[in-house]
Amino acid sequence: MQFPKKLLDFYINSSIHIAFSVYSLVRMTQFIFHISEDKPTLYFAFFGTIVGYNFVKYDALARTQKLQMRRELMGIAFISMISLIATGYYFFQLKQTTKIIGFLFLVITLLYTLPFFPNRRNARNWAGIKIYIVALCWVGVTMALPIINAEIAITSDFYLKCVQRFLLIFVLVLIFEIIDLQKDDPNLKTVPQQIGVKRTKILGFILLLVFCGLEFFNSNFQHSYLMLNLIFAIAIVIGLFLAFVNPFRSKYYTSFWVESVPILWWVLVLVLDNL
């Protein structure tokens, strides 16, 4: 029983699981906007997520020499190195404008992790800003990059979907912040720290309603009943996770199950769209 648990922990800790979530949302964007499979964008997002998340998670510990190179960490370092090479390879296959946008999100990731200014903490520790940076980066990578690389005209539907995607990620991060309530530095001023768990859940439910309601403003609403049903289904799933979350839940509640929501969304599309 130890080996499956270690394998699962490695899968989660190496950021492969979160990379599949990002991959799934890119595929969702391609499905919504009828983009033929764009492998450079897909794999740039997938491998870039592994590199970015592992950098964010392990950089500070490595720089303070608090990170011992156990076998698992050596494996994570190896996967990160391979992913960095793959990210570079697919980056150069992107179109020029997409490269610029991708580079901007790299800068945001570095700003999120590294203290650029003397005697200042990184953006990850700026009070109240973490959740917005995370949601913005996810929207950029999973919405903007595929659209820009496919050279699709930017319409009101694009902005609507960006807002929906932002709300989706925002609520998912709220669940993480409730789980981490007892571990987070009080100076971070996360949403649950500022308004409490109960009000955070109410906020999350309201945002999920807005997330669903925005679909009715889609210009292709009359032809998107499948998408509407999927949006309501995924909102219900997230709502259940939000309803039952508390600071004493297992780490797998968020790091595996909650992060599986985008993957579930894409799997439902694959199944229902082929019926």
PDB file of C-alpha atoms in Angstrom:
ATOM      1  CA  MET A   1       0.000   0.000   0.000  1.00  0.00           C
ATOM      2  CA  GLN A   2       2.995   2.266   0.550  1.00  0.00           C
ATOM      3  CA  PHE A   3       4.087   2.230  -3.104  1.00  0.00           C
ATOM      4  CA  PRO A   4       0.746   3.465  -4.595  1.00  0.00           C
ATOM      5  CA  LYS A   5       0.664   6.276  -2.002  1.00  0.00           C
ATOM      6  CA  LYS A   6       4.247   7.281  -2.774  1.00  0.00           C
ATOM      7  CA  LEU A   7       3.471   7.187  -6.483  1.00  0.00           C
ATOM      8  CA  LEU A   8       0.389   9.377  -5.966  1.00  0.00           C
ATOM      9  CA  ASP A   9       2.395  11.803  -3.809  1.00  0.00           C
ATOM     10  CA  PHE A  10       5.092  12.023  -6.471  1.00  0.00           C
ATOM     11  CA  TYR A  11       2.462  12.585  -9.177  1.00  0.00           C
ATOM     12  CA  ILE A  12       0.989  15.462  -7.149  1.00  0.00           C
ATOM     13  CA  ASN A  13       4.228  16.936  -5.768  1.00  0.00           C
ATOM     14  CA  SER A  14       5.895  16.990  -9.184  1.00  0.00           C
ATOM     15  CA  SER A  15       2.982  19.136 -10.478  1.00  0.00           C
ATOM     16  CA  ILE A  16       2.009  16.625 -13.173  1.00  0.00           C
ATOM     17  CA  HIS A  17      -1.574  16.576 -11.902  1.00  0.00           C
ATOM     18  CA  ILE A  18      -1.956  20.355 -11.995  1.00  0.00           C
ATOM     19  CA  ALA A  19      -0.385  20.327 -15.473  1.00  0.00           C
ATOM     20  CA  PHE A  20      -3.131  17.968 -16.662  1.00  0.00           C
ATOM     21  CA  SER A  21      -5.670  20.436 -15.245  1.00  0.00           C
ATOM     22  CA  VAL A  22      -4.144  23.258 -17.280  1.00  0.00           C
ATOM     23  CA  TYR A  23      -3.984  20.990 -20.342  1.00  0.00           C
ATOM     24  CA  SER A  24      -7.695  20.192 -19.908  1.00  0.00           C
ATOM     25  CA  LEU A  25      -8.656  23.874 -19.738  1.00  0.00           C
ATOM     26  CA  VAL A  26      -6.661  24.618 -22.892  1.00  0.00           C
ATOM     27  CA  ARG A  27      -8.552  21.790 -24.595  1.00  0.00           C
ATOM     28  CA  MET A  28     -11.801  23.298 -23.287  1.00  0.00           C
ATOM     29  CA  THR A  29     -10.880  26.630 -24.887  1.00  0.00           C
ATOM     30  CA  GLN A  30     -10.121  24.894 -28.169  1.00  0.00           C
ATOM     31  CA  PHE A  31     -13.470  23.090 -27.998  1.00  0.00           C
ATOM     32  CA  ILE A  32     -15.451  26.243 -27.199  1.00  0.00           C
ATOM     33  CA  PHE A  33     -13.858  28.294 -29.989  1.00  0.00           C
ATOM     34  CA  HIS A  34     -13.645  25.419 -32.504  1.00  0.00           C
ATOM     35  CA  ILE A  35      -9.861  25.464 -32.706  1.00  0.00           C
ATOM     36  CA  SER A  36      -8.264  22.430 -34.316  1.00  0.00           C
ATOM     37  CA  GLU A  37      -5.799  20.700 -32.008  1.00  0.00           C
ATOM     38  CA  ASP A  38      -2.848  23.039 -31.552  1.00  0.00           C
ATOM     39  CA  LYS A  39      -0.070  20.867 -30.109  1.00  0.00           C
ATOM     40  CA  PRO A  40       2.527  23.617 -29.507  1.00  0.00           C
ATOM     41  CA  THR A  41       0.104  25.580 -27.302  1.00  0.00           C
ATOM     42  CA  LEU A  42      -1.152  22.447 -25.529  1.00  0.00           C
ATOM     43  CA  TYR A  43       2.269  21.095 -24.681  1.00  0.00           C
ATOM     44  CA  PHE A  44       3.774  24.507 -23.940  1.00  0.00           C
ATOM     45  CA  ALA A  45       1.010  24.988 -21.356  1.00  0.00           C
ATOM     46  CA  PHE A  46       1.428  21.452 -19.970  1.00  0.00           C
ATOM     47  CA  PHE A  47       5.205  21.409 -19.579  1.00  0.00           C
ATOM     48  CA  GLY A  48       5.360  25.097 -18.676  1.00  0.00           C
ATOM     49  CA  THR A  49       2.975  24.445 -15.793  1.00  0.00           C
ATOM     50  CA  ILE A  50       5.259  21.733 -14.400  1.00  0.00           C
ATOM     51  CA  VAL A  51       8.265  24.054 -14.609  1.00  0.00           C
ATOM     52  CA  GLY A  52       6.423  27.071 -13.221  1.00  0.00           C
ATOM     53  CA  TYR A  53       4.717  25.321 -10.324  1.00  0.00           C
ATOM     54  CA  ASN A  54       7.810  23.378  -9.291  1.00  0.00           C
ATOM     55  CA  PHE A  55       9.824  26.591  -9.430  1.00  0.00           C
ATOM     56  CA  VAL A  56       7.271  28.357  -7.228  1.00  0.00           C
ATOM     57  CA  LYS A  57       7.045  25.452  -4.766  1.00  0.00           C
ATOM     58  CA  TYR A  58      10.717  24.565  -4.376  1.00  0.00           C
ATOM     59  CA  ASP A  59      12.744  27.662  -5.271  1.00  0.00           C
ATOM     60  CA  ALA A  60      12.489  29.418  -1.888  1.00  0.00           C
ATOM     61  CA  LEU A  61      13.412  26.240  -0.011  1.00  0.00           C
ATOM     62  CA  ALA A  62      16.339  25.575  -2.325  1.00  0.00           C
ATOM     63  CA  ARG A  63      17.698  29.118  -1.961  1.00  0.00           C
ATOM     64  CA  THR A  64      17.551  28.921   1.840  1.00  0.00           C
ATOM     65  CA  GLN A  65      19.147  25.455   1.711  1.00  0.00           C
ATOM     66  CA  LYS A  66      16.228  23.934   3.604  1.00  0.00           C
ATOM     67  CA  LEU A  67      15.556  21.450   0.833  1.00  0.00           C
ATOM     68  CA  GLN A  68      17.302  18.111   1.131  1.00  0.00           C
ATOM     69  CA  MET A  69      17.694  16.181  -2.097  1.00  0.00           C
ATOM     70  CA  ARG A  70      15.733  13.083  -1.164  1.00  0.00           C
ATOM     71  CA  ARG A  71      14.983  10.539  -3.871  1.00  0.00           C
ATOM     72  CA  GLU A  72      11.557  12.069  -4.569  1.00  0.00           C
ATOM     73  CA  LEU A  73      13.032  15.551  -4.945  1.00  0.00           C
ATOM     74  CA  MET A  74      15.701  14.258  -7.294  1.00  0.00           C
ATOM     75  CA  GLY A  75      12.899  12.768  -9.397  1.00  0.00           C
ATOM     76  CA  ILE A  76      11.019  16.082  -9.329  1.00  0.00           C
ATOM     77  CA  ALA A  77      14.191  17.941 -10.352  1.00  0.00           C
ATOM     78  CA  PHE A  78      14.671  15.514 -13.256  1.00  0.00           C
ATOM     79  CA  ILE A  79      11.059  15.904 -14.452  1.00  0.00           C
ATOM     80  CA  SER A  80      11.356  19.682 -14.110  1.00  0.00           C
ATOM     81  CA  MET A  81      14.516  19.705 -16.231  1.00  0.00           C
ATOM     82  CA  ILE A  82      12.915  17.567 -18.955  1.00  0.00           C
ATOM     83  CA  SER A  83       9.828  19.803 -18.822  1.00  0.00           C
ATOM     84  CA  LEU A  84      11.994  22.923 -19.122  1.00  0.00           C
ATOM     85  CA  ILE A  85      13.573  21.555 -22.302  1.00  0.00           C
ATOM     86  CA  ALA A  86      10.130  20.609 -23.675  1.00  0.00           C
ATOM     87  CA  THR A  87       8.757  24.049 -22.756  1.00  0.00           C
ATOM     88  CA  GLY A  88      11.575  25.720 -24.672  1.00  0.00           C
ATOM     89  CA  TYR A  89      11.019  23.427 -27.660  1.00  0.00           C
ATOM     90  CA  TYR A  90       7.298  24.166 -27.905  1.00  0.00           C
ATOM     91  CA  PHE A  91       7.831  27.857 -27.113  1.00  0.00           C
ATOM     92  CA  PHE A  92       9.773  28.289 -30.352  1.00  0.00           C
ATOM     93  CA  GLN A  93       6.910  26.655 -32.278  1.00  0.00           C
ATOM     94  CA  LEU A  94       4.463  29.304 -31.093  1.00  0.00           C
ATOM     95  CA  LYS A  95       3.625  32.326 -33.215  1.00  0.00           C
ATOM     96  CA  GLN A  96       5.466  35.554 -32.458  1.00  0.00           C
ATOM     97  CA  THR A  97       2.622  37.314 -30.623  1.00  0.00           C
ATOM     98  CA  THR A  98       1.958  34.197 -28.543  1.00  0.00           C
ATOM     99  CA  LYS A  99       5.644  34.099 -27.563  1.00  0.00           C
ATOM    100  CA  ILE A 100       5.420  37.665 -26.267  1.00  0.00           C
ATOM    101  CA  ILE A 101       2.292  36.912 -24.223  1.00  0.00           C
ATOM    102  CA  GLY A 102       3.851  33.682 -22.930  1.00  0.00           C
ATOM    103  CA  PHE A 103       6.971  35.609 -21.911  1.00  0.00           C
ATOM    104  CA  LEU A 104       4.842  38.146 -20.009  1.00  0.00           C
ATOM    105  CA  PHE A 105       3.299  35.355 -17.964  1.00  0.00           C
ATOM    106  CA  LEU A 106       6.810  34.034 -17.270  1.00  0.00           C
ATOM    107  CA  VAL A 107       7.694  37.450 -15.850  1.00  0.00           C
ATOM    108  CA  ILE A 108       4.572  37.350 -13.671  1.00  0.00           C
ATOM    109  CA  THR A 109       5.604  33.896 -12.409  1.00  0.00           C
ATOM    110  CA  LEU A 110       9.085  35.181 -11.549  1.00  0.00           C
ATOM    111  CA  LEU A 111       7.599  38.218  -9.821  1.00  0.00           C
ATOM    112  CA  TYR A 112       5.321  35.855  -7.893  1.00  0.00           C
ATOM    113  CA  THR A 113       8.332  33.848  -6.685  1.00  0.00           C
ATOM    114  CA  LEU A 114      11.451  35.997  -6.499  1.00  0.00           C
ATOM    115  CA  PRO A 115      11.991  39.109  -4.328  1.00  0.00           C
ATOM    116  CA  PHE A 116      12.946  41.665  -7.000  1.00  0.00           C
ATOM    117  CA  PHE A 117      13.211  44.610  -4.624  1.00  0.00           C
ATOM    118  CA  PRO A 118      15.603  44.872  -1.646  1.00  0.00           C
ATOM    119  CA  ASN A 119      14.033  44.096   1.716  1.00  0.00           C
ATOM    120  CA  ARG A 120      10.752  43.192   0.021  1.00  0.00           C
ATOM    121  CA  ARG A 121       9.022  39.839  -0.136  1.00  0.00           C
ATOM    122  CA  ASN A 122       7.919  38.328  -3.416  1.00  0.00           C
ATOM    123  CA  ALA A 123       4.476  38.954  -4.897  1.00  0.00           C
ATOM    124  CA  ARG A 124       3.282  35.635  -3.498  1.00  0.00           C
ATOM    125  CA  ASN A 125       3.472  37.215  -0.040  1.00  0.00           C
ATOM    126  CA  TRP A 126       1.908  40.556  -0.891  1.00  0.00           C
ATOM    127  CA  ALA A 127      -1.200  40.910   1.224  1.00  0.00           C
ATOM    128  CA  GLY A 128      -4.399  39.851  -0.539  1.00  0.00           C
ATOM    129  CA  ILE A 129      -2.944  39.664  -4.055  1.00  0.00           C
ATOM    130  CA  LYS A 130      -2.027  35.968  -4.421  1.00  0.00           C
ATOM    131  CA  ILE A 131      -5.472  34.767  -5.503  1.00  0.00           C
ATOM    132  CA  TYR A 132      -5.709  37.391  -8.260  1.00  0.00           C
ATOM    133  CA  ILE A 133      -2.263  36.608  -9.686  1.00  0.00           C
ATOM    134  CA  VAL A 134      -3.024  32.870  -9.787  1.00  0.00           C
ATOM    135  CA  ALA A 135      -6.416  33.385 -11.467  1.00  0.00           C
ATOM    136  CA  LEU A 136      -4.969  35.885 -13.953  1.00  0.00           C
ATOM    137  CA  CYS A 137      -2.131  33.530 -14.946  1.00  0.00           C
ATOM    138  CA  TRP A 138      -4.535  30.626 -15.460  1.00  0.00           C
ATOM    139  CA  VAL A 139      -6.800  32.773 -17.642  1.00  0.00           C
ATOM    140  CA  GLY A 140      -3.829  33.945 -19.667  1.00  0.00           C
ATOM    141  CA  VAL A 141      -2.363  30.503 -20.261  1.00  0.00           C
ATOM    142  CA  THR A 142      -5.603  28.566 -20.778  1.00  0.00           C
ATOM    143  CA  MET A 143      -7.631  31.217 -22.634  1.00  0.00           C
ATOM    144  CA  ALA A 144      -5.471  33.932 -24.154  1.00  0.00           C
ATOM    145  CA  LEU A 145      -2.596  31.808 -25.477  1.00  0.00           C
ATOM    146  CA  PRO A 146      -4.735  29.314 -27.470  1.00  0.00           C
ATOM    147  CA  ILE A 147      -6.888  32.095 -28.931  1.00  0.00           C
ATOM    148  CA  ILE A 148      -3.938  34.285 -29.899  1.00  0.00           C
ATOM    149  CA  ASN A 149      -1.931  31.408 -31.366  1.00  0.00           C
ATOM    150  CA  ALA A 150      -4.952  30.339 -33.453  1.00  0.00           C
ATOM    151  CA  GLU A 151      -5.278  33.967 -34.653  1.00  0.00           C
ATOM    152  CA  ILE A 152      -8.989  34.021 -33.846  1.00  0.00           C
ATOM    153  CA  ALA A 153     -10.693  37.410 -33.791  1.00  0.00           C
ATOM    154  CA  ILE A 154     -11.184  38.789 -30.286  1.00  0.00           C
ATOM    155  CA  THR A 155     -14.936  39.211 -29.726  1.00  0.00           C
ATOM    156  CA  SER A 156     -17.231  39.801 -26.776  1.00  0.00           C
ATOM    157  CA  ASP A 157     -17.474  36.012 -26.331  1.00  0.00           C
ATOM    158  CA  PHE A 158     -13.732  35.884 -25.663  1.00  0.00           C
ATOM    159  CA  TYR A 159     -13.996  38.457 -22.872  1.00  0.00           C
ATOM    160  CA  LEU A 160     -17.056  36.696 -21.450  1.00  0.00           C
ATOM    161  CA  LYS A 161     -15.199  33.372 -21.363  1.00  0.00           C
ATOM    162  CA  CYS A 162     -12.182  35.061 -19.763  1.00  0.00           C
ATOM    163  CA  VAL A 163     -14.392  36.373 -16.956  1.00  0.00           C
ATOM    164  CA  GLN A 164     -15.969  32.921 -16.535  1.00  0.00           C
ATOM    165  CA  ARG A 165     -12.549  31.256 -16.424  1.00  0.00           C
ATOM    166  CA  PHE A 166     -11.315  33.834 -13.897  1.00  0.00           C
ATOM    167  CA  LEU A 167     -14.329  33.165 -11.652  1.00  0.00           C
ATOM    168  CA  LEU A 168     -13.835  29.398 -11.956  1.00  0.00           C
ATOM    169  CA  ILE A 169     -10.182  29.576 -10.885  1.00  0.00           C
ATOM    170  CA  PHE A 170     -10.957  32.169  -8.204  1.00  0.00           C
ATOM    171  CA  VAL A 171     -13.481  29.851  -6.519  1.00  0.00           C
ATOM    172  CA  LEU A 172     -11.122  26.869  -6.764  1.00  0.00           C
ATOM    173  CA  VAL A 173      -8.382  28.934  -5.089  1.00  0.00           C
ATOM    174  CA  LEU A 174     -10.850  29.934  -2.350  1.00  0.00           C
ATOM    175  CA  ILE A 175     -11.136  26.223  -1.506  1.00  0.00           C
ATOM    176  CA  PHE A 176      -7.340  26.017  -1.260  1.00  0.00           C
ATOM    177  CA  GLU A 177      -7.244  29.088   0.976  1.00  0.00           C
ATOM    178  CA  ILE A 178      -9.794  27.566   3.372  1.00  0.00           C
ATOM    179  CA  ILE A 179      -7.724  24.355   3.581  1.00  0.00           C
ATOM    180  CA  ASP A 180      -4.537  26.395   4.214  1.00  0.00           C
ATOM    181  CA  LEU A 181      -6.166  28.749   6.727  1.00  0.00           C
ATOM    182  CA  GLN A 182      -4.233  27.422   9.724  1.00  0.00           C
ATOM    183  CA  LYS A 183      -0.901  27.260   7.857  1.00  0.00           C
ATOM    184  CA  ASP A 184      -0.939  30.596   6.021  1.00  0.00           C
ATOM    185  CA  ASP A 185       0.893  33.590   7.435  1.00  0.00           C
ATOM    186  CA  PRO A 186      -1.765  35.966   8.858  1.00  0.00           C
ATOM    187  CA  ASN A 187      -0.078  38.809   6.956  1.00  0.00           C
ATOM    188  CA  LEU A 188      -1.087  37.206   3.660  1.00  0.00           C
ATOM    189  CA  LYS A 189      -4.648  38.434   4.223  1.00  0.00           C
ATOM    190  CA  THR A 190      -6.247  35.650   2.223  1.00  0.00           C
ATOM    191  CA  VAL A 191      -9.996  35.842   1.723  1.00  0.00           C
ATOM    192  CA  PRO A 192     -10.845  33.396   4.577  1.00  0.00           C
ATOM    193  CA  GLN A 193      -8.471  35.291   6.886  1.00  0.00           C
ATOM    194  CA  GLN A 194     -10.258  38.544   6.165  1.00  0.00           C
ATOM    195  CA  ILE A 195     -13.922  37.497   6.101  1.00  0.00           C
ATOM    196  CA  GLY A 196     -13.966  34.034   7.701  1.00  0.00           C
ATOM    197  CA  VAL A 197     -14.735  30.588   6.308  1.00  0.00           C
ATOM    198  CA  LYS A 198     -18.534  30.927   6.270  1.00  0.00           C
ATOM    199  CA  ARG A 199     -18.524  34.200   4.330  1.00  0.00           C
ATOM    200  CA  THR A 200     -15.836  32.865   1.989  1.00  0.00           C
ATOM    201  CA  LYS A 201     -18.136  29.968   1.126  1.00  0.00           C
ATOM    202  CA  ILE A 202     -21.066  32.342   0.543  1.00  0.00           C
ATOM    203  CA  LEU A 203     -18.831  34.445  -1.724  1.00  0.00           C
ATOM    204  CA  GLY A 204     -17.827  31.301  -3.609  1.00  0.00           C
ATOM    205  CA  PHE A 205     -21.469  30.252  -4.125  1.00  0.00           C
ATOM    206  CA  ILE A 206     -22.365  33.732  -5.427  1.00  0.00           C
ATOM    207  CA  LEU A 207     -19.430  33.673  -7.857  1.00  0.00           C
ATOM    208  CA  LEU A 208     -20.508  30.235  -9.097  1.00  0.00           C
ATOM    209  CA  LEU A 209     -23.983  31.617  -9.812  1.00  0.00           C
ATOM    210  CA  VAL A 210     -22.411  34.480 -11.773  1.00  0.00           C
ATOM    211  CA  PHE A 211     -20.195  31.936 -13.558  1.00  0.00           C
ATOM    212  CA  CYS A 212     -23.300  30.038 -14.704  1.00  0.00           C
ATOM    213  CA  GLY A 213     -25.352  33.143 -15.450  1.00  0.00           C
ATOM    214  CA  LEU A 214     -22.747  34.584 -17.811  1.00  0.00           C
ATOM    215  CA  GLU A 215     -23.270  31.648 -20.174  1.00  0.00           C
ATOM    216  CA  PHE A 216     -26.700  33.050 -21.083  1.00  0.00           C
ATOM    217  CA  PHE A 217     -24.920  36.086 -22.609  1.00  0.00           C
ATOM    218  CA  ASN A 218     -22.945  33.891 -25.009  1.00  0.00           C
ATOM    219  CA  SER A 219     -23.712  34.973 -28.586  1.00  0.00           C
ATOM    220  CA  ASN A 220     -23.983  31.277 -29.542  1.00  0.00           C
ATOM    221  CA  PHE A 221     -26.233  30.434 -26.617  1.00  0.00           C
ATOM    222  CA  GLN A 222     -28.954  28.907 -28.783  1.00  0.00           C
ATOM    223  CA  HIS A 223     -26.439  26.377 -30.112  1.00  0.00           C
ATOM    224  CA  SER A 224     -24.573  25.616 -26.910  1.00  0.00           C
ATOM    225  CA  TYR A 225     -26.931  23.553 -24.748  1.00  0.00           C
ATOM    226  CA  LEU A 226     -24.167  20.997 -24.175  1.00  0.00           C
ATOM    227  CA  MET A 227     -21.855  23.729 -22.883  1.00  0.00           C
ATOM    228  CA  LEU A 228     -24.592  25.175 -20.680  1.00  0.00           C
ATOM    229  CA  ASN A 229     -25.331  21.782 -19.129  1.00  0.00           C
ATOM    230  CA  LEU A 230     -21.627  21.150 -18.561  1.00  0.00           C
ATOM    231  CA  ILE A 231     -21.169  24.535 -16.924  1.00  0.00           C
ATOM    232  CA  PHE A 232     -24.024  23.866 -14.504  1.00  0.00           C
ATOM    233  CA  ALA A 233     -22.684  20.372 -13.819  1.00  0.00           C
ATOM    234  CA  ILE A 234     -19.168  21.581 -13.082  1.00  0.00           C
ATOM    235  CA  ALA A 235     -20.507  24.440 -10.927  1.00  0.00           C
ATOM    236  CA  ILE A 236     -22.440  21.891  -8.845  1.00  0.00           C
ATOM    237  CA  VAL A 237     -19.295  19.774  -8.408  1.00  0.00           C
ATOM    238  CA  ILE A 238     -17.269  22.810  -7.304  1.00  0.00           C
ATOM    239  CA  GLY A 239     -20.133  23.908  -5.056  1.00  0.00           C
ATOM    240  CA  LEU A 240     -20.069  20.536  -3.284  1.00  0.00           C
ATOM    241  CA  PHE A 241     -16.312  20.779  -2.759  1.00  0.00           C
ATOM    242  CA  LEU A 242     -16.803  24.297  -1.401  1.00  0.00           C
ATOM    243  CA  ALA A 243     -19.664  23.255   0.881  1.00  0.00           C
ATOM    244  CA  PHE A 244     -17.698  20.454   2.552  1.00  0.00           C
ATOM    245  CA  VAL A 245     -14.260  22.068   2.746  1.00  0.00           C
ATOM    246  CA  ASN A 246     -12.746  22.970   6.112  1.00  0.00           C
ATOM    247  CA  PRO A 247      -9.206  23.653   7.388  1.00  0.00           C
ATOM    248  CA  PHE A 248      -8.925  20.089   8.719  1.00  0.00           C
ATOM    249  CA  ARG A 249      -9.428  18.284   5.419  1.00  0.00           C
ATOM    250  CA  SER A 250      -6.695  16.023   4.035  1.00  0.00           C
ATOM    251  CA  LYS A 251      -4.211  17.613   1.629  1.00  0.00           C
ATOM    252  CA  TYR A 252      -5.577  15.302  -1.079  1.00  0.00           C
ATOM    253  CA  TYR A 253      -8.921  17.102  -0.879  1.00  0.00           C
ATOM    254  CA  THR A 254      -7.453  20.023  -2.811  1.00  0.00           C
ATOM    255  CA  SER A 255      -4.167  18.781  -4.274  1.00  0.00           C
ATOM    256  CA  PHE A 256      -5.875  15.850  -6.012  1.00  0.00           C
ATOM    257  CA  TRP A 257      -9.685  16.062  -5.970  1.00  0.00           C
ATOM    258  CA  VAL A 258     -10.259  19.815  -6.375  1.00  0.00           C
ATOM    259  CA  GLU A 259      -7.480  20.049  -8.956  1.00  0.00           C
ATOM    260  CA  SER A 260      -9.227  17.255 -10.858  1.00  0.00           C
ATOM    261  CA  VAL A 261     -12.249  19.476 -11.628  1.00  0.00           C
ATOM    262  CA  PRO A 262     -10.879  20.833 -14.957  1.00  0.00           C
ATOM    263  CA  ILE A 263      -9.901  17.282 -15.947  1.00  0.00           C
ATOM    264  CA  LEU A 264     -13.426  16.067 -15.147  1.00  0.00           C
ATOM    265  CA  TRP A 265     -14.850  18.929 -17.220  1.00  0.00           C
ATOM    266  CA  TRP A 266     -12.805  17.947 -20.262  1.00  0.00           C
ATOM    267  CA  VAL A 267     -13.607  14.234 -19.849  1.00  0.00           C
ATOM    268  CA  LEU A 268     -17.326  15.064 -19.749  1.00  0.00           C
ATOM    269  CA  VAL A 269     -16.942  17.019 -22.984  1.00  0.00           C
ATOM    270  CA  LEU A 270     -15.191  14.082 -24.656  1.00  0.00           C
ATOM    271  CA  VAL A 271     -17.885  11.635 -23.533  1.00  0.00           C
ATOM    272  CA  LEU A 272     -21.001  13.731 -24.149  1.00  0.00           C
ATOM    273  CA  ASP A 273     -19.843  15.310 -27.399  1.00  0.00           C
ATOM    274  CA  ASN A 274     -19.355  11.856 -28.904  1.00  0.00           C
ATOM    275  CA  LEU A 275     -22.737  10.453 -27.883  1.00  0.00           C
TER     276      LEU A 275
END
